[in-house]
């Protein structure tokens, strides 16, 4: 799940580098276990997602996989959210509500965001899945977002600054846009976040901006890095359901996310599948 921009108090705390939870190596191992379960859940969802399947079926599989792993879906009931995953199809960017009436069709592009809490520690990750034969443009859009995610992760280093990540994400998106001949839209209203004993913690992590700003990154912090890209304008609208965020211009959107620990050796992705 992505975090919306906070208020003034959150901004002050972010600028001061306060309120960022530091984990011990043992606690990061516990977060890795939660992240591995999220990854396993997303793999199961990817394998089920095909034309004719509903997003409610994906949600049921995700909930079962999370509970079988001894964890609890962290999205379910979060501010009243009714699903264990966010299932955002086509022009939906994030926070789509799983539904028995949302039947996946050939050519759809679905972003699935998943979170689990295992023994008190959270994992949060998202993938975008092509359904059947998807257009070349949509595949490039998704690839651009995934590459931006990994560019952001590569910018994570102890002693660096938070917006080094933001800047790397932005540069990767712009570079992909130039290469693909499409000025991809970087969604600004939502972004990444600290993660640990709660799903959404300080700091808010924008997906664009100048480097060298914000809190200094320290070993023991954990962040969810999650770019959201559109094939058109980056402006968003929230649907009347109070959750689903869509592109204002109806263009397609994609979302990729990993939870990442900052270690003395650099970034460690917590939400990769265990091989
Ligand atoms: Mg998420
Ligand atoms: Mg998130």
XYZ file of N, CA, C and O in Angstrom, residues 71-258:
752
model
N 0.793 -15.544 9.360
C 0.759 -14.081 9.438
C -0.671 -13.570 9.249
O -1.607 -14.341 9.044
N -0.806 -12.270 9.325
C -2.101 -11.604 9.155
C -1.963 -10.606 8.006
O -0.942 -9.911 7.914
N -2.958 -10.545 7.103
C -2.896 -9.542 6.031
C -2.985 -8.132 6.622
O -3.964 -7.818 7.288
N -1.957 -7.324 6.405
C -1.958 -6.019 7.078
C -2.900 -5.018 6.406
O -3.282 -4.031 7.032
N -3.294 -5.279 5.156
C -4.225 -4.334 4.518
C -5.652 -4.522 5.026
O -6.433 -3.575 5.053
N -6.001 -5.768 5.377
C -7.389 -6.099 5.710
C -7.819 -5.343 6.968
O -7.265 -5.536 8.050
N -8.769 -4.439 6.792
C -9.243 -3.632 7.910
C -8.448 -2.371 8.154
O -8.789 -1.582 9.044
N -7.382 -2.145 7.368
C -6.555 -0.938 7.531
C -7.393 0.291 7.159
O -7.772 0.448 5.995
N -7.720 1.117 8.136
C -8.655 2.243 7.931
C -9.927 1.776 7.235
O -10.526 2.511 6.445
N -10.276 0.508 7.485
C -11.497 -0.042 6.906
C -11.345 -0.668 5.536
O -12.350 -1.085 4.932
N -10.117 -0.797 5.031
C -9.948 -1.405 3.706
C -10.452 -2.845 3.739
O -10.106 -3.602 4.651
N -11.264 -3.238 2.732
C -11.928 -4.543 2.824
C -11.160 -5.720 2.234
O -11.683 -6.837 2.242
N -9.962 -5.528 1.712
C -9.250 -6.626 1.066
C -7.914 -6.916 1.718
O -7.407 -6.136 2.542
N -7.323 -8.060 1.325
C -5.974 -8.412 1.765
C -4.926 -7.946 0.769
O -3.731 -7.940 1.065
N -5.372 -7.639 -0.450
C -4.510 -7.018 -1.460
C -5.216 -5.774 -1.990
O -6.435 -5.636 -1.872
N -4.427 -4.886 -2.584
C -4.993 -3.867 -3.456
C -4.852 -4.406 -4.875
O -3.772 -4.870 -5.268
N -5.938 -4.382 -5.614
C -5.953 -4.900 -6.982
C -6.382 -3.764 -7.900
O -7.561 -3.417 -7.947
N -5.417 -3.168 -8.595
C -5.668 -1.943 -9.356
C -5.488 -2.240 -10.841
O -4.383 -2.534 -11.286
N -6.594 -2.190 -11.577
C -6.615 -2.636 -12.967
C -6.609 -1.438 -13.917
O -7.377 -0.485 -13.737
N -5.713 -1.498 -14.888
C -5.650 -0.535 -15.996
C -5.458 0.909 -15.523
O -4.376 1.263 -15.087
N -6.497 1.759 -15.597
C -6.314 3.171 -15.226
C -6.294 3.359 -13.708
O -6.040 4.463 -13.222
N -6.554 2.285 -12.965
C -6.443 2.352 -11.507
C -4.957 2.306 -11.141
O -4.215 1.459 -11.621
N -4.545 3.247 -10.278
C -3.118 3.351 -9.946
C -2.796 2.512 -8.719
O -1.921 1.642 -8.754
N -3.494 2.794 -7.638
C -3.296 2.069 -6.382
C -4.622 1.990 -5.626
O -5.580 2.697 -5.943
N -4.635 1.117 -4.603
C -5.723 1.020 -3.630
C -7.040 0.539 -4.235
O -8.116 0.807 -3.680
N -6.959 -0.195 -5.364
C -8.159 -0.808 -5.927
C -8.695 -1.886 -4.987
O -7.937 -2.667 -4.411
N -10.008 -1.915 -4.827
C -10.651 -2.876 -3.924
C -10.945 -4.163 -4.691
O -11.595 -4.115 -5.742
N -10.485 -5.310 -4.192
C -10.804 -6.578 -4.869
C -12.309 -6.776 -4.944
O -13.038 -6.443 -4.001
N -12.772 -7.338 -6.072
C -14.212 -7.459 -6.284
C -14.528 -8.689 -7.134
O -13.806 -9.011 -8.085
N -15.635 -9.349 -6.785
C -16.100 -10.500 -7.561
C -16.616 -10.063 -8.926
O -16.775 -10.891 -9.832
N -16.878 -8.772 -9.092
C -17.363 -8.285 -10.384
C -16.230 -7.756 -11.251
O -16.459 -7.377 -12.405
N -15.008 -7.733 -10.730
C -13.848 -7.294 -11.516
C -13.188 -8.534 -12.134
O -12.389 -9.215 -11.490
N -13.579 -8.843 -13.358
C -13.090 -10.029 -14.061
C -11.949 -9.611 -14.975
O -12.118 -8.725 -15.821
N -10.806 -10.229 -14.797
C -9.647 -9.872 -15.623
C -9.885 -10.296 -17.068
O -10.422 -11.378 -17.341
N -9.461 -9.422 -17.990
C -9.649 -9.676 -19.418
C -8.305 -9.625 -20.131
O -7.345 -9.001 -19.641
N -8.252 -10.298 -21.263
C -7.043 -10.291 -22.081
C -6.635 -8.840 -22.377
O -7.463 -8.031 -22.796
N -5.373 -8.528 -22.136
C -4.888 -7.179 -22.393
C -4.916 -6.253 -21.200
O -4.424 -5.127 -21.271
N -5.475 -6.742 -20.087
C -5.479 -5.917 -18.865
C -4.081 -5.863 -18.240
O -3.247 -6.745 -18.452
N -3.908 -4.835 -17.449
C -2.675 -4.657 -16.684
C -3.124 -4.460 -15.242
O -3.852 -3.518 -14.942
N -2.710 -5.364 -14.347
C -3.174 -5.247 -12.958
C -1.978 -5.090 -12.020
O -1.001 -5.828 -12.119
N -2.078 -4.100 -11.149
C -1.084 -3.932 -10.098
C -1.646 -4.538 -8.818
O -2.757 -4.219 -8.410
N -0.866 -5.434 -8.234
C -1.273 -6.084 -6.989
C -0.287 -5.690 -5.894
O 0.917 -5.886 -6.021
N -0.825 -5.109 -4.846
C -0.054 -4.643 -3.698
C -0.453 -5.534 -2.528
O -1.634 -5.823 -2.344
N 0.542 -5.982 -1.757
C 0.270 -6.966 -0.715
C 1.092 -6.664 0.529
O 2.268 -6.309 0.418
N 0.474 -6.813 1.686
C 1.200 -6.615 2.935
C 0.834 -7.685 3.942
O -0.292 -8.161 3.973
N 1.812 -8.065 4.751
C 1.561 -9.048 5.806
C 2.328 -8.637 7.049
O 3.407 -8.041 6.961
N 1.753 -8.981 8.203
C 2.457 -8.748 9.463
C 2.680 -10.107 10.116
O 1.741 -10.876 10.342
N 3.960 -10.410 10.342
C 4.370 -11.695 10.903
C 5.137 -11.418 12.193
O 6.179 -10.747 12.171
N 4.604 -11.936 13.286
C 5.227 -11.730 14.600
C 5.570 -10.262 14.846
O 6.641 -9.919 15.363
N 4.642 -9.395 14.427
C 4.773 -7.977 14.731
C 5.546 -7.158 13.712
O 5.647 -5.936 13.865
N 6.057 -7.813 12.670
C 6.853 -7.088 11.665
C 6.175 -7.125 10.299
O 5.699 -8.165 9.871
N 6.217 -5.987 9.624
C 5.484 -5.837 8.373
C 6.372 -6.005 7.141
O 7.541 -5.609 7.146
N 5.762 -6.561 6.106
C 6.338 -6.556 4.756
C 5.316 -5.972 3.815
O 4.105 -6.121 4.038
N 5.767 -5.297 2.764
C 4.862 -4.585 1.846
C 5.534 -4.579 0.488
O 6.684 -4.134 0.361
N 4.847 -5.098 -0.531
C 5.437 -5.143 -1.874
C 4.324 -5.138 -2.906
O 3.180 -5.488 -2.607
N 4.672 -4.728 -4.128
C 3.685 -4.676 -5.209
C 4.338 -5.063 -6.532
O 5.521 -4.799 -6.746
N 3.536 -5.691 -7.377
C 3.973 -6.033 -8.734
C 2.869 -5.640 -9.713
O 1.699 -5.563 -9.344
N 3.254 -5.404 -10.947
C 2.271 -5.200 -12.008
C 2.311 -6.411 -12.924
O 3.389 -6.847 -13.350
N 1.143 -6.973 -13.193
C 1.032 -8.248 -13.916
C 0.302 -8.022 -15.241
O -0.829 -7.522 -15.254
N 0.921 -8.407 -16.373
C 0.200 -8.360 -17.649
C -0.738 -9.554 -17.750
O -0.365 -10.672 -17.413
N -1.970 -9.311 -18.187
C -2.960 -10.378 -18.328
C -3.108 -10.707 -19.812
O -3.574 -9.866 -20.587
N -2.704 -11.923 -20.176
C -2.794 -12.334 -21.575
C -1.897 -11.474 -22.446
O -0.775 -11.128 -22.070
N -2.409 -11.126 -23.624
C -1.623 -10.355 -24.591
C -1.782 -8.863 -24.313
O -2.811 -8.261 -24.618
N -0.761 -8.288 -23.700
C -0.781 -6.874 -23.322
C -0.007 -6.081 -24.371
O 0.938 -6.590 -24.975
N -0.389 -4.844 -24.574
C 0.258 -4.024 -25.606
C 1.729 -3.787 -25.270
O 2.122 -3.777 -24.095
N 2.508 -3.575 -26.315
C 3.933 -3.277 -26.138
C 4.111 -2.026 -25.273
O 5.017 -1.956 -24.429
N 3.246 -1.044 -25.477
C 3.345 0.205 -24.706
C 3.154 -0.056 -23.211
O 3.867 0.508 -22.372
N 2.207 -0.924 -22.879
C 1.967 -1.225 -21.462
C 3.130 -2.001 -20.859
O 3.494 -1.788 -19.696
N 3.699 -2.916 -21.647
C 4.851 -3.670 -21.140
C 6.026 -2.738 -20.876
O 6.736 -2.880 -19.876
N 6.226 -1.771 -21.764
C 7.322 -0.814 -21.581
C 7.065 0.075 -20.361
O 7.989 0.405 -19.610
N 5.813 0.480 -20.181
C 5.457 1.296 -19.012
C 5.775 0.544 -17.717
O 6.394 1.099 -16.791
N 5.393 -0.718 -17.673
C 5.642 -1.510 -16.468
C 7.135 -1.733 -16.259
O 7.634 -1.639 -15.130
N 7.842 -1.997 -17.349
C 9.293 -2.201 -17.238
C 9.989 -0.932 -16.753
O 10.951 -0.992 -15.976
N 9.498 0.214 -17.209
C 10.082 1.491 -16.776
C 9.901 1.675 -15.278
O 10.804 2.127 -14.561
N 8.735 1.305 -14.761
C 8.454 1.469 -13.332
C 9.288 0.498 -12.504
O 9.839 0.870 -11.463
N 9.401 -0.739 -12.982
C 10.214 -1.722 -12.245
C 11.681 -1.292 -12.233
O 12.368 -1.412 -11.206
N 12.156 -0.762 -13.368
C 13.547 -0.287 -13.417
C 13.743 0.899 -12.473
O 14.788 1.026 -11.810
N 12.734 1.762 -12.386
C 12.824 2.911 -11.472
C 12.861 2.443 -10.022
O 13.581 3.017 -9.195
N 12.093 1.410 -9.710
C 12.141 0.839 -8.357
C 13.571 0.410 -8.028
O 14.109 0.737 -6.964
N 14.181 -0.312 -8.955
C 15.523 -0.828 -8.662
C 16.580 0.284 -8.685
O 17.568 0.201 -7.941
N 16.357 1.308 -9.477
C 17.263 2.463 -9.426
C 17.158 3.148 -8.065
O 18.164 3.579 -7.483
N 15.936 3.249 -7.552
C 15.747 3.841 -6.227
C 16.426 3.008 -5.149
O 17.113 3.545 -4.274
N 16.261 1.706 -5.231
C 16.878 0.821 -4.237
C 18.401 0.939 -4.300
O 19.078 0.961 -3.265
N 18.932 1.055 -5.515
C 20.388 1.148 -5.677
C 20.946 2.433 -5.063
O 22.142 2.523 -4.780
N 20.075 3.431 -4.872
C 20.520 4.707 -4.296
C 20.467 4.702 -2.767
O 20.815 5.696 -2.134
N 20.002 3.593 -2.189
C 19.932 3.464 -0.727
C 21.328 3.178 -0.192
O 21.943 2.179 -0.552
N 21.847 4.072 0.642
C 23.133 3.764 1.288
C 23.206 4.472 2.627
O 22.729 5.605 2.773
N 23.806 3.795 3.636
C 23.935 4.448 4.940
C 24.804 5.685 4.810
O 25.828 5.671 4.124
N 24.364 6.781 5.399
C 25.074 8.057 5.282
C 24.519 8.930 4.178
O 24.797 10.128 4.132
N 23.766 8.338 3.260
C 23.114 9.114 2.206
C 21.862 9.791 2.742
O 21.569 9.749 3.938
N 21.152 10.451 1.851
C 19.931 11.153 2.238
C 18.716 10.505 1.575
O 18.811 9.917 0.502
N 17.587 10.724 2.234
C 16.347 10.103 1.759
C 16.069 10.412 0.291
O 15.739 9.526 -0.501
N 16.196 11.696 -0.085
C 15.770 12.048 -1.439
C 16.803 11.653 -2.503
O 16.543 11.854 -3.687
N 17.920 11.065 -2.085
C 18.777 10.422 -3.083
C 17.973 9.325 -3.799
O 18.136 9.095 -5.004
N 17.114 8.667 -3.022
C 16.263 7.606 -3.577
C 15.239 8.225 -4.530
O 15.050 7.758 -5.664
N 14.584 9.291 -4.063
C 13.563 9.974 -4.874
C 14.150 10.391 -6.218
O 13.537 10.212 -7.282
N 15.334 10.984 -6.150
C 15.971 11.499 -7.359
C 16.318 10.372 -8.319
O 16.134 10.492 -9.538
N 16.821 9.274 -7.779
C 17.175 8.130 -8.634
C 15.936 7.558 -9.320
O 15.977 7.185 -10.501
N 14.817 7.507 -8.581
C 13.567 7.028 -9.171
C 13.147 7.953 -10.318
O 12.823 7.508 -11.432
N 13.174 9.255 -10.047
C 12.759 10.222 -11.066
C 13.637 10.120 -12.311
O 13.135 10.087 -13.441
N 14.961 10.072 -12.100
C 15.873 10.015 -13.249
C 15.630 8.764 -14.082
O 15.651 8.823 -15.319
N 15.395 7.641 -13.413
C 15.159 6.393 -14.145
C 13.860 6.482 -14.948
O 13.784 6.012 -16.091
N 12.835 7.097 -14.366
C 11.560 7.252 -15.080
C 11.738 8.144 -16.301
O 11.225 7.847 -17.397
N 12.459 9.235 -16.109
C 12.641 10.172 -17.221
C 13.496 9.556 -18.322
O 13.229 9.754 -19.512
N 14.520 8.807 -17.903
C 15.374 8.148 -18.898
C 14.560 7.132 -19.708
O 14.667 7.067 -20.937
N 13.722 6.359 -19.022
C 12.882 5.381 -19.724
C 11.909 6.094 -20.656
O 11.646 5.627 -21.776
N 11.371 7.216 -20.200
C 10.449 7.973 -21.026
C 11.093 8.468 -22.315
O 10.487 8.419 -23.394
N 12.343 8.944 -22.176
C 13.062 9.397 -23.381
C 13.303 8.222 -24.324
O 13.114 8.329 -25.530
N 13.723 7.092 -23.754
C 14.028 5.916 -24.577
C 12.769 5.402 -25.282
O 12.800 5.044 -26.454
N 11.647 5.389 -24.543
C 10.412 4.825 -25.094
C 9.615 5.858 -25.895
O 8.595 5.512 -26.511
N 10.042 7.122 -25.851
C 9.323 8.165 -26.579
C 7.987 8.515 -25.948
O 7.082 9.000 -26.629
N 7.848 8.246 -24.654
C 6.614 8.551 -23.919
C 7.004 9.307 -22.647
O 7.792 8.806 -21.862
N 6.491 10.517 -22.447
C 6.815 11.215 -21.189
C 5.983 10.646 -20.042
O 4.905 11.135 -19.729
N 6.497 9.579 -19.429
C 5.730 8.916 -18.363
C 5.423 9.882 -17.231
O 6.239 10.734 -16.873
N 4.234 9.716 -16.651
C 3.843 10.548 -15.524
C 4.254 9.887 -14.213
O 3.978 8.708 -13.996
N 4.933 10.633 -13.350
C 5.302 10.126 -12.025
C 4.256 10.614 -11.029
O 4.097 11.823 -10.829
N 3.549 9.681 -10.428
C 2.483 10.046 -9.489
C 3.108 10.664 -8.237
O 3.981 10.069 -7.608
N 2.680 11.868 -7.894
C 3.307 12.619 -6.800
C 2.516 12.556 -5.495
O 3.067 12.809 -4.428
N 1.231 12.250 -5.564
C 0.398 12.309 -4.343
C 0.649 11.143 -3.402
O 0.268 11.193 -2.235
N 1.259 10.091 -3.918
C 1.496 8.903 -3.102
C 2.965 8.529 -3.256
O 3.620 8.921 -4.225
N 3.464 7.780 -2.269
C 4.863 7.411 -2.354
C 5.214 6.326 -1.362
O 4.330 5.681 -0.791
N 6.502 6.157 -1.164
C 6.983 5.142 -0.251
C 6.980 5.633 1.182
O 6.519 6.747 1.482
N 7.536 4.814 2.072
C 7.379 5.084 3.503
C 8.314 4.213 4.312
O 8.748 3.160 3.848
N 8.553 4.660 5.553
C 9.198 3.779 6.503
C 8.285 2.613 6.816
O 7.060 2.696 6.676
N 8.888 1.499 7.228
C 8.105 0.294 7.541
C 8.828 -0.482 8.634
O 10.055 -0.422 8.734
N 8.062 -1.188 9.434
C 8.660 -1.982 10.513
C 7.583 -2.538 11.413
O 6.855 -3.446 11.017
N 7.428 -1.948 12.603
C 6.381 -2.404 13.511
C 5.005 -1.896 13.086
O 3.993 -2.330 13.632
N 4.972 -0.965 12.141
C 3.735 -0.573 11.463
C 3.998 -0.602 9.971
O 5.150 -0.594 9.528
N 2.902 -0.624 9.199
C 3.080 -0.639 7.739
C 3.545 0.723 7.230
O 4.463 0.812 6.418
N 2.877 1.779 7.671
C 3.210 3.125 7.201
C 3.836 3.923 8.334
O 3.161 4.274 9.295
N 5.115 4.188 8.225
C 5.834 4.939 9.250
C 6.574 6.086 8.576
O 6.726 6.122 7.359
N 7.100 6.997 9.408
C 7.991 8.011 8.860
C 9.246 7.334 8.360
O 9.674 6.319 8.925
N 9.891 7.893 7.331
C 9.521 9.101 6.592
C 8.655 8.785 5.373
O 8.647 7.657 4.898
N 7.933 9.803 4.877
C 7.321 9.708 3.548
C 8.438 9.786 2.521
O 9.360 10.598 2.656
N 8.378 8.939 1.502
C 9.430 8.877 0.477
C 8.858 9.279 -0.882
O 8.193 8.474 -1.536
N 9.097 10.510 -1.307
C 8.574 10.942 -2.617
C 9.271 10.192 -3.757
O 10.394 9.718 -3.605
N 8.604 10.138 -4.889
C 9.170 9.473 -6.064
C 9.801 10.452 -7.048
O 10.030 10.103 -8.206
N 10.078 11.653 -6.589
C 10.746 12.639 -7.436
C 11.371 13.687 -6.524
O 10.967 13.812 -5.351
N 12.312 14.431 -7.030
C 12.882 15.526 -6.260
C 14.392 15.588 -6.364
O 15.033 14.702 -6.935
N 14.931 16.670 -5.801
C 16.378 16.857 -5.797
C 17.016 15.890 -4.799
O 16.422 15.590 -3.775
N 18.245 15.443 -5.068
C 18.923 14.553 -4.119
C 19.469 15.342 -2.927
O 19.458 16.575 -2.924
N 19.950 14.627 -1.923
C 20.679 15.258 -0.816
C 19.808 15.925 0.214
O 20.300 16.737 1.000
N 18.521 15.620 0.231
C 17.623 16.250 1.201
C 16.934 15.200 2.053
O 16.977 14.020 1.764
N 16.282 15.701 3.119
C 15.554 14.794 4.001
C 16.479 14.109 4.990
O 17.671 14.417 5.069
N 15.925 13.198 5.766
C 16.699 12.539 6.805
C 17.893 11.773 6.240
O 17.852 11.285 5.114
N 18.928 11.701 7.077
C 20.087 10.899 6.708
C 19.751 9.420 6.910
O 19.128 9.051 7.896
N 20.135 8.614 5.957
C 19.823 7.184 6.010
C 20.829 6.478 6.913
O 22.029 6.744 6.842
N 20.311 5.600 7.740
C 21.171 4.895 8.702
C 20.891 3.404 8.641
O 19.752 2.981 8.402
N 21.924 2.627 8.897
C 21.741 1.182 8.993
C 20.707 0.888 10.073
O 20.732 1.502 11.141
N 19.805 -0.020 9.771
C 18.728 -0.356 10.697
C 17.392 0.240 10.309
O 16.361 -0.172 10.828
N 17.414 1.221 9.401
C 16.142 1.732 8.887
C 15.590 0.756 7.842
O 16.344 -0.011 7.233
N 14.297 0.819 7.638
C 13.677 0.057 6.554
C 12.664 0.951 5.856
O 11.936 1.702 6.500
N 12.665 0.863 4.535
C 11.813 1.712 3.703
C 11.074 0.869 2.674
O 11.642 -0.087 2.140
N 9.834 1.241 2.396
C 9.143 0.706 1.232
C 9.352 1.702 0.092
O 9.004 2.872 0.220
N 9.978 1.224 -0.979
C 10.221 2.049 -2.168
C 9.174 1.643 -3.187
O 9.047 0.453 -3.498
N 8.388 2.612 -3.697
C 7.260 2.212 -4.537
C 6.857 3.271 -5.562
O 5.928 4.039 -5.345
N 7.566 3.288 -6.693
C 7.147 4.206 -7.753
C 5.826 3.784 -8.394
O 5.527 2.587 -8.484
N 5.051 4.796 -8.785
C 3.816 4.610 -9.542
C 3.925 5.464 -10.794
O 4.199 6.660 -10.701
N 3.763 4.843 -11.951
C 3.912 5.567 -13.222
C 2.625 5.489 -14.029
O 1.900 4.493 -13.952
N 2.398 6.528 -14.818
C 1.263 6.499 -15.737
C 1.777 6.652 -17.171
O 2.864 7.186 -17.405
N 0.961 6.192 -18.097
C 1.306 6.333 -19.504
C 0.926 7.699 -20.049
O 1.121 7.978 -21.235
N 0.371 8.540 -19.203
C -0.039 9.880 -19.630
C 0.246 10.898 -18.557
O 1.346 10.984 -18.036
N -0.803 11.630 -18.201
C -0.676 12.675 -17.199
C -0.580 12.053 -15.804
O -1.207 11.026 -15.540
N 0.194 12.661 -14.887
C 0.298 12.073 -13.541
C -0.832 12.445 -12.591
O -0.838 11.992 -11.449
N -1.783 13.269 -13.033
C -2.845 13.696 -12.116
C -3.730 12.513 -11.728
O -4.011 11.639 -12.545
N -4.188 12.523 -10.466
C -4.977 11.409 -9.951
C -6.353 11.860 -9.490
O -6.569 13.038 -9.188
N -7.255 10.900 -9.418
C -8.579 11.098 -8.826
C -8.856 9.928 -7.905
O -8.391 8.819 -8.161
N -9.605 10.197 -6.831
C -10.038 9.097 -5.966
C -11.504 8.815 -6.253
O -12.322 9.734 -6.301
N -11.821 7.531 -6.452
C -13.198 7.170 -6.757
C -14.093 7.306 -5.522
O -13.621 7.436 -4.391
N -15.400 7.251 -5.772
C -16.379 7.451 -4.701
C -16.324 6.349 -3.651
O -16.875 6.514 -2.557
N -15.637 5.227 -3.949
C -15.512 4.174 -2.927
C -14.568 4.590 -1.797
O -14.411 3.885 -0.794
N -13.914 5.752 -1.969
C -13.037 6.267 -0.922
C -11.654 5.645 -0.908
O -10.836 5.992 -0.048
N -11.370 4.767 -1.855
C -10.078 4.092 -1.901
C -9.397 4.179 -3.264
O -8.258 4.619 -3.358
N -10.101 3.728 -4.285
C -9.454 3.504 -5.575
C -8.931 4.808 -6.168
O -9.691 5.772 -6.335
N -7.631 4.842 -6.471
C -7.009 6.010 -7.081
C -6.796 5.701 -8.558
O -6.202 4.679 -8.906
N -7.317 6.594 -9.413
C -7.226 6.388 -10.863
C -6.523 7.580 -11.504
O -6.402 8.648 -10.913
N -6.054 7.363 -12.738
C -5.496 8.482 -13.492
C -6.635 9.389 -13.940
O -7.702 8.923 -14.362
N -6.419 10.698 -13.835
C -7.467 11.652 -14.209
C -7.756 11.586 -15.704
O -8.887 11.826 -16.140
N -6.727 11.238 -16.510
C -6.913 11.226 -17.966
C -7.253 9.845 -18.511
O -7.368 9.668 -19.730
N -7.396 8.862 -17.613
C -7.758 7.522 -18.057
C -6.595 6.706 -18.609
O -6.796 5.578 -19.059
N -5.395 7.263 -18.577
C -4.241 6.499 -19.067
C -3.926 5.372 -18.090
O -4.340 5.380 -16.935
N -3.188 4.408 -18.589
C -2.871 3.243 -17.757
C -1.783 3.563 -16.741
O -0.954 4.448 -16.958
N -1.825 2.809 -15.645
C -0.888 3.064 -14.556
C -0.294 1.753 -14.063
O -0.905 0.687 -14.195
N 0.904 1.863 -13.503
C 1.612 0.695 -12.983
C 2.242 1.033 -11.635
O 2.429 2.216 -11.303
N 2.587 0.006 -10.888
C 3.062 0.181 -9.510
C 3.966 -0.994 -9.162
O 3.567 -2.151 -9.309
N 5.166 -0.687 -8.740
C 6.096 -1.720 -8.265
C 6.633 -1.302 -6.908
O 6.935 -0.106 -6.695
N 6.814 -2.266 -6.021
C 7.252 -1.934 -4.665
C 8.065 -3.065 -4.043
O 7.743 -4.244 -4.222
N 9.088 -2.692 -3.298
C 9.790 -3.604 -2.396
C 9.963 -2.920 -1.042
O 10.107 -1.689 -0.968
